[in-house]
Amino acid sequence: MELADRAVGLLLSVISLSIFTYYTFWVIILPFVDGDHFVHKYFLPQEYAILIPVYAGVALICFLSVFIGYVMLKSKKKKS
C-alpha cells in the first residue's frame, strides 16, 4: 500500500507542477512574446487566465460549503 500511496503522491505532484508551470508561462512570460509567434497557438486568450481560476475558486467554495453543511446536518442527527 505504501508504494501505491507514493505513486499517487508523485502523480499529483507532477500534475500540480505542470499546471503551475503552464499557468506561470501563460500569465507572466507570454505577454512579452510577439503576437504572431507560434507559441501562442498552445495557449488560450489572456482573458481566460483570470476567468478560469475565479470559476475554479467559486466552484471550490461552493463544494466546500455544501460538504460542511452536509457534515453538520449529519452530525446533528447523530446527537439526537
mmCIF file of C-alpha atoms in Angstrom:
data_model
loop_
_atom_site.group_PDB
_atom_site.id
_atom_site.type_symbol
_atom_site.label_atom_id
_atom_site.label_comp_id
_atom_site.label_asym_id
_atom_site.label_seq_id
_atom_site.Cartn_x
_atom_site.Cartn_y
_atom_site.Cartn_z
ATOM 1 C CA MET A 1 0.000 0.000 0.000
ATOM 2 C CA GLU A 2 2.889 2.348 0.705
ATOM 3 C CA LEU A 3 4.075 2.056 -2.896
ATOM 4 C CA ALA A 4 0.608 2.950 -4.199
ATOM 5 C CA ASP A 5 0.487 5.994 -1.909
ATOM 6 C CA ARG A 6 3.885 7.135 -3.141
ATOM 7 C CA ALA A 7 2.816 6.671 -6.765
ATOM 8 C CA VAL A 8 -0.340 8.714 -6.217
ATOM 9 C CA GLY A 9 1.664 11.404 -4.438
ATOM 10 C CA LEU A 10 4.201 11.520 -7.258
ATOM 11 C CA LEU A 11 1.431 11.712 -9.863
ATOM 12 C CA LEU A 12 -0.316 14.551 -8.019
ATOM 13 C CA SER A 13 2.981 16.408 -7.636
ATOM 14 C CA VAL A 14 3.789 16.077 -11.340
ATOM 15 C CA ILE A 15 0.298 17.238 -12.354
ATOM 16 C CA SER A 16 0.441 20.203 -9.971
ATOM 17 C CA LEU A 17 3.901 21.209 -11.151
ATOM 18 C CA SER A 18 2.917 21.028 -14.815
ATOM 19 C CA ILE A 19 -0.246 23.106 -14.241
ATOM 20 C CA PHE A 20 1.771 25.662 -12.271
ATOM 21 C CA THR A 21 4.453 25.847 -14.987
ATOM 22 C CA TYR A 22 1.892 26.161 -17.790
ATOM 23 C CA TYR A 23 -0.074 28.892 -15.962
ATOM 24 C CA THR A 24 3.068 30.806 -14.989
ATOM 25 C CA PHE A 25 4.360 30.766 -18.547
ATOM 26 C CA TRP A 26 0.907 31.769 -19.841
ATOM 27 C CA VAL A 27 0.449 34.710 -17.466
ATOM 28 C CA ILE A 28 3.980 36.019 -16.882
ATOM 29 C CA ILE A 29 6.083 35.204 -19.941
ATOM 30 C CA LEU A 30 3.604 35.026 -22.840
ATOM 31 C CA PRO A 31 2.624 38.740 -22.794
ATOM 32 C CA PHE A 32 6.233 39.596 -23.682
ATOM 33 C CA VAL A 33 6.295 37.255 -26.707
ATOM 34 C CA ASP A 34 5.288 38.632 -30.117
ATOM 35 C CA GLY A 35 1.641 38.012 -31.022
ATOM 36 C CA ASP A 36 2.464 36.197 -34.257
ATOM 37 C CA HIS A 37 4.884 33.753 -32.611
ATOM 38 C CA PHE A 38 3.943 30.065 -32.967
ATOM 39 C CA VAL A 39 3.858 29.508 -29.196
ATOM 40 C CA HIS A 40 0.608 31.500 -28.891
ATOM 41 C CA LYS A 41 -1.379 28.710 -30.545
ATOM 42 C CA TYR A 42 -0.791 26.495 -27.479
ATOM 43 C CA PHE A 43 -2.471 28.913 -25.059
ATOM 44 C CA LEU A 44 -5.966 30.293 -24.569
ATOM 45 C CA PRO A 45 -6.608 34.062 -24.783
ATOM 46 C CA GLN A 46 -5.413 36.121 -21.802
ATOM 47 C CA GLU A 47 -8.972 36.741 -20.511
ATOM 48 C CA TYR A 48 -9.180 33.100 -19.518
ATOM 49 C CA ALA A 49 -6.103 33.478 -17.306
ATOM 50 C CA ILE A 50 -8.360 35.297 -14.837
ATOM 51 C CA LEU A 51 -11.696 33.610 -15.543
ATOM 52 C CA ILE A 52 -10.574 30.004 -15.096
ATOM 53 C CA PRO A 53 -9.072 30.450 -11.588
ATOM 54 C CA VAL A 54 -12.040 32.587 -10.492
ATOM 55 C CA TYR A 55 -14.568 29.977 -11.625
ATOM 56 C CA ALA A 56 -12.484 27.199 -10.089
ATOM 57 C CA GLY A 57 -12.321 29.106 -6.787
ATOM 58 C CA VAL A 58 -16.073 29.735 -6.750
ATOM 59 C CA ALA A 59 -16.744 26.076 -7.524
ATOM 60 C CA LEU A 60 -14.366 25.016 -4.733
ATOM 61 C CA ILE A 61 -16.015 27.344 -2.202
ATOM 62 C CA CYS A 62 -19.475 26.071 -3.227
ATOM 63 C CA PHE A 63 -18.377 22.456 -2.926
ATOM 64 C CA LEU A 64 -16.780 23.053 0.481
ATOM 65 C CA SER A 65 -19.874 24.898 1.723
ATOM 66 C CA VAL A 66 -22.166 22.059 0.660
ATOM 67 C CA PHE A 67 -19.824 19.470 2.170
ATOM 68 C CA ILE A 68 -19.529 21.312 5.504
ATOM 69 C CA GLY A 69 -23.293 21.808 5.618
ATOM 70 C CA TYR A 70 -23.855 18.108 4.928
ATOM 71 C CA VAL A 71 -21.419 17.068 7.652
ATOM 72 C CA MET A 72 -23.008 19.482 10.141
ATOM 73 C CA LEU A 73 -26.502 18.170 9.407
ATOM 74 C CA LYS A 74 -25.326 14.575 9.623
ATOM 75 C CA SER A 75 -23.560 15.152 12.966
ATOM 76 C CA LYS A 76 -26.626 16.972 14.319
ATOM 77 C CA LYS A 77 -28.808 13.931 13.525
ATOM 78 C CA LYS A 78 -26.360 11.608 15.322
ATOM 79 C CA LYS A 79 -26.554 13.698 18.521
ATOM 80 C CA SER A 80 -30.346 13.463 18.605
#
